[in-house]
Coordinates of C-alpha atoms in Angstrom, one line a residue:
Chain A
X173 CA 79.1 101.6 32.5
X174 CA 82.2 101.4 34.5
X175 CA 81.0 102.2 38.0
X176 CA 84.5 102.7 39.4
X177 CA 85.4 105.3 36.8
X178 CA 82.2 107.2 37.3
X179 CA 82.7 107.2 41.0
X180 CA 86.4 108.2 40.9
X181 CA 85.7 111.1 38.6
X182 CA 82.5 112.3 40.4
X183 CA 84.7 112.3 43.6
X184 CA 87.2 114.4 41.7
X185 CA 90.1 112.0 42.3
X186 CA 92.1 113.3 39.4
X187 CA 95.2 111.0 39.7
X188 CA 93.3 107.7 40.0
X189 CA 90.7 108.7 37.4
X190 CA 93.3 109.4 34.7
X191 CA 95.3 106.2 35.7
X192 CA 92.1 104.1 35.3
X193 CA 91.3 105.7 31.9
X194 CA 94.8 104.9 30.7
X195 CA 94.5 101.4 32.0
X196 CA 91.1 100.8 30.3
X197 CA 92.4 102.2 27.0
X198 CA 95.4 99.8 27.2
X199 CA 93.0 96.9 27.8
X200 CA 91.1 97.9 24.7
X201 CA 88.0 99.5 26.1
X202 CA 85.8 101.4 23.7
X203 CA 86.7 105.1 23.9
X204 CA 83.1 106.1 23.4
X205 CA 82.1 104.2 26.5
X206 CA 84.8 106.1 28.5
X207 CA 83.4 109.4 27.3
X208 CA 79.9 108.3 28.2
X209 CA 81.1 107.4 31.7
X210 CA 82.8 110.8 32.0
X211 CA 79.5 112.5 31.1
X212 CA 77.6 110.4 33.7
X213 CA 80.2 111.5 36.2
X214 CA 79.6 115.2 35.2
X215 CA 75.9 114.6 35.8
X216 CA 76.7 113.6 39.3
X217 CA 79.0 116.6 39.8
X218 CA 76.2 118.9 38.5
X219 CA 73.8 117.3 41.0
X220 CA 76.2 117.7 43.9
X221 CA 76.7 121.3 42.9
X222 CA 72.9 121.8 42.9
X223 CA 72.5 120.4 46.3
X224 CA 75.3 122.5 47.7
X225 CA 77.8 119.7 48.2
X226 CA 80.1 121.0 45.4
X227 CA 81.2 124.5 44.6
X228 CA 83.0 126.4 41.9
X229 CA 86.5 124.9 42.6
X230 CA 84.8 121.4 42.3
X231 CA 83.3 122.3 38.9
X232 CA 86.7 123.6 37.8
X233 CA 88.4 120.4 39.0
X234 CA 85.8 118.3 37.2
X235 CA 86.4 120.4 34.1
X236 CA 90.1 119.7 34.3
X237 CA 89.6 116.0 34.6
X238 CA 87.1 115.9 31.7
X239 CA 89.6 117.8 29.6
X240 CA 92.4 115.4 30.4
X241 CA 90.1 112.4 29.6
X242 CA 89.1 114.0 26.3
X243 CA 92.8 114.6 25.4
X244 CA 93.5 110.9 25.9
X245 CA 90.3 109.6 24.3
X246 CA 89.5 112.0 21.4
X247 CA 92.5 111.0 19.2
X248 CA 91.1 107.5 19.2
X249 CA 87.7 108.6 18.1
X250 CA 88.4 110.1 14.7
X251 CA 85.5 110.2 12.4
X252 CA 83.0 109.2 14.9
X253 CA 81.8 112.7 15.6
X254 CA 80.5 114.0 18.9
X255 CA 76.9 112.8 18.6
X256 CA 73.8 114.8 18.0
X257 CA 73.4 118.1 19.8
X258 CA 70.2 119.0 21.7
X259 CA 70.0 122.6 20.6
X260 CA 72.0 125.8 20.2
X261 CA 73.0 128.3 22.9
X262 CA 74.9 131.5 22.4
X263 CA 76.8 133.1 25.3
X264 CA 78.8 136.2 25.8
X265 CA 79.9 138.8 28.3
X266 CA 78.2 142.1 27.4
X267 CA 79.9 145.3 26.2
X268 CA 82.2 147.1 28.7
X269 CA 82.6 144.0 30.9
X270 CA 85.7 141.9 30.6
X271 CA 84.9 139.2 33.2
X272 CA 85.1 135.7 31.9
X273 CA 85.3 133.2 34.7
X274 CA 81.6 132.8 35.4
X275 CA 80.8 132.8 31.7
X276 CA 83.4 130.1 31.0
X277 CA 81.9 127.8 33.6
X278 CA 78.4 128.3 32.2
X279 CA 79.7 127.6 28.6
X280 CA 81.5 124.5 29.8
X281 CA 78.5 123.1 31.8
X282 CA 76.0 123.8 29.0
X283 CA 78.4 122.2 26.5
X284 CA 78.8 119.1 28.7
X285 CA 75.0 118.9 29.0
X286 CA 74.9 118.3 25.3
X287 CA 74.1 121.6 23.7
X288 CA 76.0 123.3 20.9
X289 CA 77.5 126.4 22.4
X290 CA 78.9 129.5 20.7
X291 CA 80.9 131.6 23.1
X292 CA 81.4 135.2 21.8
X293 CA 83.9 136.0 24.6
X294 CA 84.0 139.2 26.6
X295 CA 83.2 142.9 26.0
X296 CA 80.9 141.9 23.2
X297 CA 79.4 144.9 21.3
X298 CA 75.6 145.0 20.9
X299 CA 76.0 144.7 17.1
X300 CA 78.1 141.6 17.4
X301 CA 75.4 139.9 19.4
X302 CA 72.8 140.8 16.8
X303 CA 74.9 139.7 13.9
X304 CA 76.0 136.4 15.5
X305 CA 72.5 135.5 16.6
X306 CA 71.3 136.0 13.1
X307 CA 73.9 133.7 11.8
X308 CA 74.0 131.0 14.5
X309 CA 70.2 130.9 15.2
X310 CA 70.4 129.8 18.8
X311 CA 67.3 129.0 20.8
X312 CA 68.8 130.4 24.0
X313 CA 71.1 133.4 24.5
X314 CA 73.0 133.9 27.7
X315 CA 74.1 137.4 28.6
X316 CA 76.9 137.5 31.2
X317 CA 78.1 140.5 33.3
X318 CA 79.9 141.0 36.5
X319 CA 79.5 144.8 37.1
X320 CA 76.6 147.2 37.5
X321 CA 77.6 148.8 34.2
X322 CA 76.5 145.6 32.5
X323 CA 72.8 146.4 33.4
X324 CA 72.7 149.0 30.6
X325 CA 74.7 147.0 28.2
X326 CA 72.3 144.1 28.7
X327 CA 69.3 146.4 28.3
X328 CA 70.8 147.8 25.0
X329 CA 71.5 144.3 23.8
X330 CA 68.0 143.1 24.4
X331 CA 66.5 146.2 22.8
X332 CA 68.7 145.8 19.7
X333 CA 67.5 142.2 19.4
X334 CA 63.9 143.5 19.5
X335 CA 64.7 146.1 16.8
X336 CA 66.3 143.4 14.6
X337 CA 63.2 141.3 14.9
X338 CA 65.1 138.5 16.6
X339 CA 63.7 138.7 20.1
X340 CA 60.7 136.5 19.6
X341 CA 62.7 133.5 18.3
X342 CA 65.0 133.3 21.4
X343 CA 64.9 133.0 25.1
X344 CA 67.3 135.3 27.0
X345 CA 68.9 134.4 30.3
X346 CA 71.2 136.7 32.3
X347 CA 73.7 135.9 35.1
X348 CA 76.8 137.1 36.9
X349 CA 78.1 139.2 39.8
X350 CA 75.5 142.0 40.4
X351 CA 72.6 140.3 38.5
X352 CA 69.3 139.5 40.2
X353 CA 65.7 139.3 39.3
X354 CA 65.3 143.2 39.6
X355 CA 68.0 143.5 36.9
X356 CA 66.2 140.8 34.8
X357 CA 63.1 143.0 34.8
X358 CA 65.1 146.1 34.0
X359 CA 66.9 144.6 31.0
X360 CA 63.8 142.6 29.9
X361 CA 65.3 139.2 29.8
X362 CA 63.3 136.0 30.2
X363 CA 65.2 134.6 33.2
X364 CA 68.0 135.2 35.7
X365 CA 70.1 132.2 36.6
X366 CA 72.1 132.1 39.8
X367 CA 74.8 129.8 38.6
X368 CA 75.9 127.4 35.8
X369 CA 73.5 124.7 36.9
X370 CA 70.6 127.1 36.8
X371 CA 71.7 128.0 33.2
X372 CA 71.7 124.3 32.2
X373 CA 68.2 123.9 33.8
X374 CA 66.9 126.9 31.9
X375 CA 68.2 125.4 28.6
X376 CA 66.5 122.1 29.4
X377 CA 63.3 123.9 30.2
X378 CA 63.3 126.0 27.0
X379 CA 64.9 123.6 24.5
X380 CA 64.3 120.2 26.1
X381 CA 66.8 117.4 26.2
Chain B
X154 CA 73.3 177.3 65.1
X155 CA 75.4 175.4 62.5
X156 CA 78.0 173.1 64.0
X157 CA 81.7 173.8 63.4
X158 CA 83.7 171.3 61.3
X159 CA 85.5 170.2 64.5
X160 CA 82.3 169.4 66.3
X161 CA 81.0 167.6 63.2
X162 CA 84.1 165.6 63.0
X163 CA 84.0 164.5 66.6
X164 CA 80.3 163.8 66.4
X165 CA 80.7 161.6 63.2
X166 CA 83.8 159.8 64.5
X167 CA 82.0 159.1 67.8
X168 CA 79.0 157.8 65.9
X169 CA 81.2 155.3 64.1
X170 CA 83.2 154.4 67.1
X171 CA 80.0 153.7 69.1
X172 CA 78.7 151.5 66.3
X173 CA 82.0 149.6 66.2
X174 CA 81.9 149.1 70.0
X175 CA 78.3 147.7 69.5
X176 CA 76.8 150.6 71.4
X177 CA 73.9 152.8 70.4
X178 CA 75.2 155.9 68.7
X179 CA 72.9 159.1 68.5
X180 CA 71.8 157.7 65.1
X181 CA 72.7 155.1 62.5
X182 CA 75.9 156.3 60.8
X183 CA 75.7 156.3 57.0
X184 CA 78.5 155.8 54.5
X185 CA 78.5 155.3 50.7
X186 CA 81.1 153.9 48.4
X187 CA 81.0 156.6 45.7
X188 CA 83.5 155.1 43.4
X189 CA 83.1 156.5 39.9
X190 CA 79.7 157.8 40.7
X191 CA 81.4 161.1 41.6
X192 CA 82.7 161.5 38.1
X193 CA 79.3 160.8 36.5
X194 CA 77.5 163.1 39.0
X195 CA 79.9 165.9 38.0
X196 CA 79.6 165.4 34.3
X197 CA 83.2 164.1 34.0
X198 CA 84.3 160.9 32.4
X199 CA 85.9 158.1 34.3
X200 CA 88.9 158.5 32.1
X201 CA 89.3 162.2 33.3
X202 CA 89.4 161.2 36.9
X203 CA 91.9 158.4 36.2
X204 CA 94.3 161.0 34.6
X205 CA 93.6 164.4 36.1
X206 CA 94.1 164.7 39.9
X207 CA 92.5 168.2 40.1
X208 CA 89.3 166.9 38.4
X209 CA 89.2 163.9 40.7
X210 CA 89.5 166.1 43.7
X211 CA 86.9 168.5 42.5
X212 CA 84.2 165.9 41.6
X213 CA 84.8 163.8 44.7
X214 CA 84.6 166.8 47.0
X215 CA 81.5 168.1 45.3
X216 CA 79.8 164.8 45.8
X217 CA 80.8 164.6 49.4
X218 CA 79.5 168.0 50.2
X219 CA 76.2 167.5 48.4
X220 CA 75.4 164.1 49.8
X221 CA 77.2 164.5 53.2
X222 CA 77.5 160.9 54.4
X223 CA 79.2 160.4 57.8
X224 CA 82.5 159.2 56.5
X225 CA 84.7 159.9 53.4
X226 CA 87.0 157.7 51.5
X227 CA 90.2 159.1 50.1
X228 CA 89.8 158.9 46.3
X229 CA 93.5 159.1 45.7
X230 CA 94.1 155.5 46.8
X231 CA 91.7 154.2 44.1
X232 CA 91.6 156.5 41.1
X233 CA 94.0 158.9 39.5
X234 CA 96.1 155.8 38.7
X235 CA 96.4 156.3 34.9
X236 CA 99.8 158.1 34.6
X237 CA 101.5 155.8 37.2
X238 CA 100.1 152.6 35.8
X239 CA 101.1 153.7 32.3
X240 CA 104.6 154.5 33.4
X241 CA 104.8 150.9 34.6
X242 CA 102.9 149.4 31.7
X243 CA 100.8 147.6 34.3
X244 CA 99.2 144.4 33.0
X245 CA 96.7 143.4 35.7
X246 CA 94.2 146.1 35.1
X247 CA 92.2 147.6 32.2
X248 CA 90.9 151.1 33.0
X249 CA 88.9 153.9 31.4
X250 CA 91.2 155.3 28.7
X251 CA 93.5 152.3 28.7
X252 CA 91.9 149.2 27.2
X253 CA 88.4 150.3 28.1
X254 CA 86.1 153.1 27.0
X255 CA 86.2 156.5 28.7
X256 CA 83.2 155.6 30.9
X257 CA 83.8 152.0 31.7
X258 CA 84.9 151.2 35.2
X259 CA 88.3 149.6 35.7
X260 CA 88.5 145.8 35.7
X261 CA 91.1 143.4 36.9
X262 CA 92.8 141.0 34.5
X263 CA 93.3 137.7 36.2
X264 CA 96.0 135.4 35.2
X265 CA 98.7 132.9 36.4
X266 CA 101.3 135.6 37.2
X267 CA 102.9 132.9 39.4
X268 CA 103.2 129.4 37.8
X269 CA 102.2 126.2 39.6
X270 CA 105.8 125.1 39.8
X271 CA 107.0 128.4 41.4
X272 CA 105.6 127.9 44.9
X273 CA 108.9 126.8 46.3
X274 CA 110.7 129.8 44.9
X275 CA 108.0 132.1 46.4
X276 CA 108.1 130.3 49.7
X277 CA 111.9 130.5 50.0
X278 CA 112.2 134.2 49.3
X279 CA 109.0 136.0 48.2
X280 CA 110.9 139.3 47.5
X281 CA 113.3 137.6 45.2
X282 CA 110.5 135.8 43.4
X283 CA 108.5 139.1 43.1
X284 CA 111.5 141.1 41.8
X285 CA 112.8 138.6 39.2
X286 CA 109.6 136.8 38.1
X287 CA 106.4 138.6 39.3
X288 CA 107.2 142.2 38.6
X289 CA 108.5 141.6 35.1
X290 CA 105.1 139.8 34.4
X291 CA 102.8 142.4 35.8
X292 CA 104.8 145.6 35.0
X293 CA 105.8 145.5 31.3
X294 CA 108.2 148.4 31.9
X295 CA 110.1 146.3 34.5
X296 CA 110.6 143.3 32.2
X297 CA 114.3 144.0 32.5
X298 CA 114.2 142.9 36.2
X299 CA 114.3 139.3 34.9
X300 CA 118.0 140.1 34.6
X301 CA 118.4 141.2 38.2
X302 CA 121.1 139.4 40.2
X303 CA 119.8 137.4 43.2
X304 CA 120.1 140.2 45.7
X305 CA 120.5 138.0 48.8
X306 CA 123.7 136.6 47.2
X307 CA 125.5 139.9 47.1
X308 CA 126.9 139.9 50.6
X309 CA 130.5 141.2 50.7
X310 CA 133.6 141.8 48.6
X311 CA 134.3 138.1 48.3
X312 CA 130.6 137.0 48.0
X313 CA 128.6 138.4 45.1
X314 CA 130.0 141.8 44.8
X315 CA 132.7 141.4 42.1
X316 CA 130.3 140.0 39.4
X317 CA 126.9 140.6 41.0
X318 CA 126.4 144.1 39.7
X319 CA 127.2 143.4 36.1
X320 CA 123.5 143.0 35.1
X321 CA 122.9 146.6 36.0
X322 CA 124.9 147.6 32.9
X323 CA 122.6 145.7 30.5
X324 CA 120.2 147.8 28.4
X325 CA 117.2 145.9 29.7
X326 CA 117.9 146.8 33.3
X327 CA 118.9 150.3 32.5
X328 CA 115.5 150.8 30.8
X329 CA 113.7 149.2 33.8
X330 CA 115.5 151.5 36.3
X331 CA 114.6 154.5 34.2
X332 CA 110.9 153.4 34.2
X333 CA 111.2 153.0 38.0
X334 CA 112.3 156.6 38.3
X335 CA 109.4 157.8 36.4
X336 CA 107.0 155.7 38.4
X337 CA 108.6 157.0 41.5
X338 CA 107.7 160.6 40.6
X339 CA 104.1 159.6 39.8
X340 CA 103.8 157.7 43.0
X341 CA 105.1 160.6 45.1
X342 CA 102.6 162.8 43.4
X343 CA 99.7 160.5 44.4
X344 CA 101.0 160.4 47.9
X345 CA 101.1 164.1 48.1
X346 CA 97.5 164.5 46.9
X347 CA 96.3 161.7 49.2
X348 CA 97.9 163.5 52.2
X349 CA 96.3 166.9 51.4
X350 CA 93.0 165.3 50.7
X351 CA 93.0 163.6 54.2
X352 CA 93.8 167.0 55.8
X353 CA 91.1 168.7 53.8
X354 CA 88.4 166.1 54.7
X355 CA 89.4 166.4 58.4
X356 CA 89.2 170.2 58.3
X357 CA 85.8 170.0 56.8
X358 CA 84.6 167.6 59.4
X359 CA 84.7 164.2 57.7
X360 CA 86.5 161.2 59.2
X361 CA 87.8 158.8 56.7
X362 CA 86.4 155.3 56.4
X363 CA 89.8 153.6 56.3
X364 CA 93.4 154.5 56.6
X365 CA 95.0 151.2 55.5
X366 CA 94.4 148.3 53.1
X367 CA 95.0 144.6 53.4
X368 CA 93.7 141.4 52.1
X369 CA 93.1 137.8 53.2
X370 CA 96.3 135.9 52.4
X371 CA 94.3 133.4 50.3
X372 CA 93.0 136.3 48.2
X373 CA 96.4 137.9 47.8
X374 CA 97.6 134.5 46.5
X375 CA 94.6 133.8 44.4
X376 CA 93.8 137.3 43.0
X377 CA 97.3 138.4 42.1
X378 CA 99.6 135.5 41.9
X379 CA 97.9 132.3 40.9
X380 CA 94.6 133.5 39.5
X381 CA 91.1 132.1 40.2
X382 CA 91.6 128.9 38.3
X383 CA 95.1 128.3 39.5
X384 CA 94.2 128.9 43.2
X385 CA 91.1 126.7 43.0
X386 CA 92.8 123.8 41.4
X387 CA 95.8 124.1 43.8
X388 CA 93.4 123.3 46.7
X389 CA 93.2 119.8 45.1
X390 CA 96.6 119.4 43.6
X391 CA 99.0 121.0 46.1
X392 CA 97.0 121.8 49.2
X393 CA 100.1 122.0 51.5
X394 CA 101.7 124.6 49.3
X395 CA 98.6 126.8 49.3
X396 CA 98.5 126.8 53.1
X397 CA 102.3 127.4 53.3
X398 CA 102.0 130.3 50.9
X399 CA 99.1 131.8 52.9
X400 CA 101.2 131.6 56.0
X401 CA 104.1 133.2 54.2
X402 CA 101.8 136.1 53.0
X403 CA 100.2 136.7 56.4
X404 CA 103.0 138.8 58.0
X405 CA 103.2 140.8 54.7
X406 CA 99.5 141.6 55.0
X407 CA 99.9 142.7 58.6
X408 CA 103.0 144.8 57.9
X409 CA 101.3 146.5 55.0
X410 CA 98.2 147.5 57.0
X411 CA 100.2 148.6 60.1
X412 CA 102.5 150.8 58.1
X413 CA 99.7 152.5 56.2
X414 CA 97.7 153.3 59.3
X415 CA 100.8 154.8 60.9
X416 CA 101.1 157.2 57.9
X417 CA 97.4 158.0 57.7
X418 CA 96.7 158.2 61.4
X419 CA 93.4 156.3 60.8
X420 CA 93.1 152.8 62.5
X421 CA 90.5 151.3 60.1
X422 CA 91.9 148.8 57.7
X423 CA 89.8 148.0 54.6
X424 CA 89.9 144.3 53.6
X425 CA 87.9 143.3 50.5
X426 CA 87.0 139.6 50.6
X427 CA 86.9 137.7 47.3
X428 CA 87.5 134.0 46.9
X429 CA 86.3 132.9 50.3
X430 CA 82.7 133.7 49.6
X431 CA 79.7 131.3 49.3
X432 CA 79.9 129.4 46.1
X433 CA 83.6 130.1 45.6
X434 CA 84.6 127.3 47.9
X435 CA 82.9 124.9 50.3
X436 CA 82.6 125.6 54.0
X437 CA 85.2 122.9 54.6
X438 CA 87.6 124.5 52.1
X439 CA 86.9 127.9 53.7
X440 CA 87.8 126.6 57.1
X441 CA 90.9 124.9 55.9
X442 CA 92.4 127.3 53.4
X443 CA 90.8 130.7 53.8
X444 CA 89.7 131.5 57.3
X445 CA 92.7 130.6 59.5
X446 CA 95.1 133.2 58.0
X447 CA 92.3 135.8 57.6
X448 CA 91.4 135.4 61.2
X449 CA 95.1 135.7 62.3
X450 CA 95.3 138.8 60.2
X451 CA 92.3 140.4 61.9
X452 CA 93.4 139.4 65.4
X453 CA 96.9 140.7 64.7
X454 CA 95.5 144.0 63.6
X455 CA 93.2 144.2 66.6
X456 CA 96.2 143.6 68.9
X457 CA 97.9 146.5 67.2
X458 CA 94.9 148.7 68.2
X459 CA 93.5 148.7 64.6
X460 CA 90.0 148.0 63.3
X461 CA 89.7 145.4 60.5
X462 CA 87.0 146.3 58.1
X463 CA 86.4 143.4 55.7
X464 CA 84.0 143.9 52.9
X465 CA 82.4 140.5 52.3
X466 CA 81.5 140.9 48.7
X467 CA 78.9 138.6 47.1
X468 CA 77.2 136.3 49.6
X469 CA 78.7 134.7 52.7
X470 CA 75.6 133.7 54.6
X471 CA 76.9 130.2 55.1
X472 CA 80.1 131.5 56.7
X473 CA 78.4 133.6 59.5
X474 CA 79.0 131.1 62.3
X475 CA 82.6 130.6 61.3
X476 CA 83.5 134.3 61.0
X477 CA 82.0 135.0 64.4
X478 CA 85.2 133.9 66.0
X479 CA 86.9 137.2 66.5
X480 CA 87.2 139.5 69.6
X481 CA 83.9 141.3 70.1
X482 CA 83.4 145.0 69.4
X483 CA 86.7 145.5 67.5
X484 CA 85.8 145.3 63.8
X485 CA 83.3 146.2 61.1
X486 CA 81.9 143.5 58.7
X487 CA 80.5 145.1 55.6
X488 CA 78.2 142.9 53.6
X489 CA 77.1 143.0 50.0
X490 CA 74.6 140.1 49.2
X491 CA 74.7 138.3 52.6
X492 CA 71.4 137.9 54.5
X493 CA 71.7 141.0 56.8
X494 CA 69.0 139.8 59.1
X495 CA 70.6 136.4 59.7
X496 CA 73.9 138.2 60.1
X497 CA 72.4 140.4 62.9
X498 CA 71.1 137.3 64.7
X499 CA 74.4 135.5 64.5
X500 CA 76.9 138.3 64.7
X501 CA 75.0 141.1 66.4
X502 CA 76.8 140.6 69.8
X503 CA 80.2 140.3 68.1
X504 CA 80.8 142.7 65.3
X505 CA 79.4 146.0 63.9
X506 CA 77.5 145.3 60.6
X507 CA 77.6 147.6 57.6
X508 CA 75.6 147.4 54.4
X509 CA 73.8 146.6 52.1
X510 CA 71.6 148.7 49.8
X511 CA 71.9 146.7 46.6
X512 CA 73.5 148.2 43.5
X513 CA 70.6 147.0 41.4
X514 CA 68.1 148.9 43.6
X515 CA 70.2 152.1 43.6
X516 CA 70.6 151.9 39.8
X517 CA 67.1 150.8 38.7
X518 CA 64.7 151.4 41.7
X519 CA 62.9 154.6 42.9
X520 CA 63.7 156.6 46.1
X521 CA 60.6 155.0 47.7
X522 CA 62.1 151.5 47.0
X523 CA 65.4 152.6 48.5
X524 CA 63.7 154.1 51.6
X525 CA 61.7 150.9 52.2
X526 CA 64.8 148.9 52.0
X527 CA 66.7 151.2 54.4
X528 CA 63.8 151.2 56.8
X529 CA 63.9 147.5 57.2
X530 CA 67.6 147.6 57.7
X531 CA 67.4 150.2 60.4
X532 CA 64.4 148.5 62.1
X533 CA 66.0 145.1 62.3
X534 CA 69.8 145.3 61.8
X535 CA 70.1 148.7 63.4
X536 CA 68.3 147.6 66.6
X537 CA 70.3 148.3 69.7
X538 CA 73.2 149.8 67.7
X539 CA 76.2 148.2 65.9
X540 CA 75.1 149.0 62.4
X541 CA 76.3 151.3 59.7
X542 CA 74.1 152.0 56.6
X543 CA 76.0 151.6 53.3
X544 CA 75.6 150.8 49.7
X545 CA 76.3 147.1 49.0
X546 CA 78.8 147.9 46.2
X547 CA 80.6 150.8 44.7
X548 CA 78.0 153.2 43.3
X549 CA 79.0 154.0 39.7
X550 CA 75.7 153.9 37.9
X551 CA 73.3 154.7 40.8
X552 CA 70.6 157.3 40.3
X553 CA 71.5 160.4 42.4
X554 CA 68.0 160.7 43.8
X555 CA 68.3 157.2 45.2
X556 CA 71.7 157.9 46.8
X557 CA 70.2 161.0 48.3
X558 CA 67.2 159.0 49.6
X559 CA 69.5 156.5 51.3
X560 CA 71.6 159.1 53.1
X561 CA 68.8 161.4 54.1
X562 CA 66.3 158.8 55.1
X563 CA 69.0 157.2 57.4
X564 CA 69.7 160.6 59.0
X565 CA 66.0 161.2 59.7
X566 CA 64.7 157.7 60.5
X567 CA 67.9 156.3 61.9
X568 CA 67.9 158.4 65.1
X569 CA 67.9 156.2 68.2

């Protein structure tokens, strides 16, 4: 592990992180190692978020740095694949709601944590959730919503999954703007997650890894 | 004997003014953000009230009369926007009947409507930037404004005038000017309705909650120009530009609020708070990027004799000590998810608190749950005055019996 790279990235020093990555590549470093270091840095970022040292802008900045590193490193990795995924998570913003910022952060963090994520996007009809869950067979489903109108969309989505006989094979987590544990009970989900790190922790708890 | 509307108006306004001044009113004032609730309550669709001003008037008024909170909110500033926004082909919003179903509340479409490399253009002349770059992006019907000459260069017969007006003969600009005329007619119609509504509310004895609108400069930059992601990353990549832009926007925000309150005759200025909340940035970032120009905005409004009324959406419990730094007894802080009891402890001697019956409780709870929540608020936050009962968010999907419980319980139990 390159301590310096991990530290620079965890401290969100974009300019010096990218400069160091380029330098390491030029010197012939293994691109896989660089990606591993970036993942370690993301672990630290996640922990700092959990302890209240980092906030959403920091997650976004970390995401930007990770994306830039991937852009540099990925072309050198052809054929090596992305490693084994820990499990499958399906995420979407429920019908009627077009908010995506929170959902995108959750998708990103769950992906970085090593899960295979299928993001259905925004304003996802109930039927689409049912159909895609049947196809993709996730262990965890994340329902996102920012508005109070999402309460009923979530409820209908969960009910439709029950009717389709899919409810017992999945764990459902909800999150976003107006959500809380009251809403979790109302929509009959398994858990409410306050933020992206809570979502990652729920996946770990339910799937392992 | 029933009170006359004039008496009711004075009584309600005094109740609110006492609360603002951190004094004990006769009882806790109660307000609700009806939003689209009024349409649902009157069996109308949200789409109908976005497009039909008479229906909007009717449903909002029915709701006001039947629930009778202490203050009203002029619905014409927030709904009946359909025809105007359509005339402009407005891109920043999807609304019921336009990109969303007839009963889905309108939602903002964030984006980078100002690019990262356009800060300097914005800073040197915001109006020029907005006319030639921003308006064409957010109003499809004004795309032709891309062709506008640089207005500040048309000075006299020898500077700008001879060639400067040529773009106005292009088909793009002719179309845009035509759209502008149509939008002007719609806009004038909204203004006419808004004026009559204010008069009607006053005649019936209801003061309005606010008579002007403004935003924290950072939110104006982040919500409308740079977008969430853009503004968040800018704090790292170009911090000086962010601060310079907020300072540039500050006098615009003051001017907007002062002018609106002059027209409406109501000194309260509604300021929704978005990107400065807990979780959206660190306390250090808040102190550096967000709070200085918001504080300046509020102090400037107070110096003009106005009452800033920020609605701290989400949670801002970690900001309470910081946001205490304003002149006492001159503003209202409405909270959504913030810890009201902690807010009372920290801000109780500084600013009137408003809030915060949760949307989830009003939508999914029972009247008894609502009363229990309100009781605790009145007992603790209402102690000694300086408190206004309110829903945490816009109501929309609330159960009518729960809204009724909130208003009526406050009227009975909230007596000092």
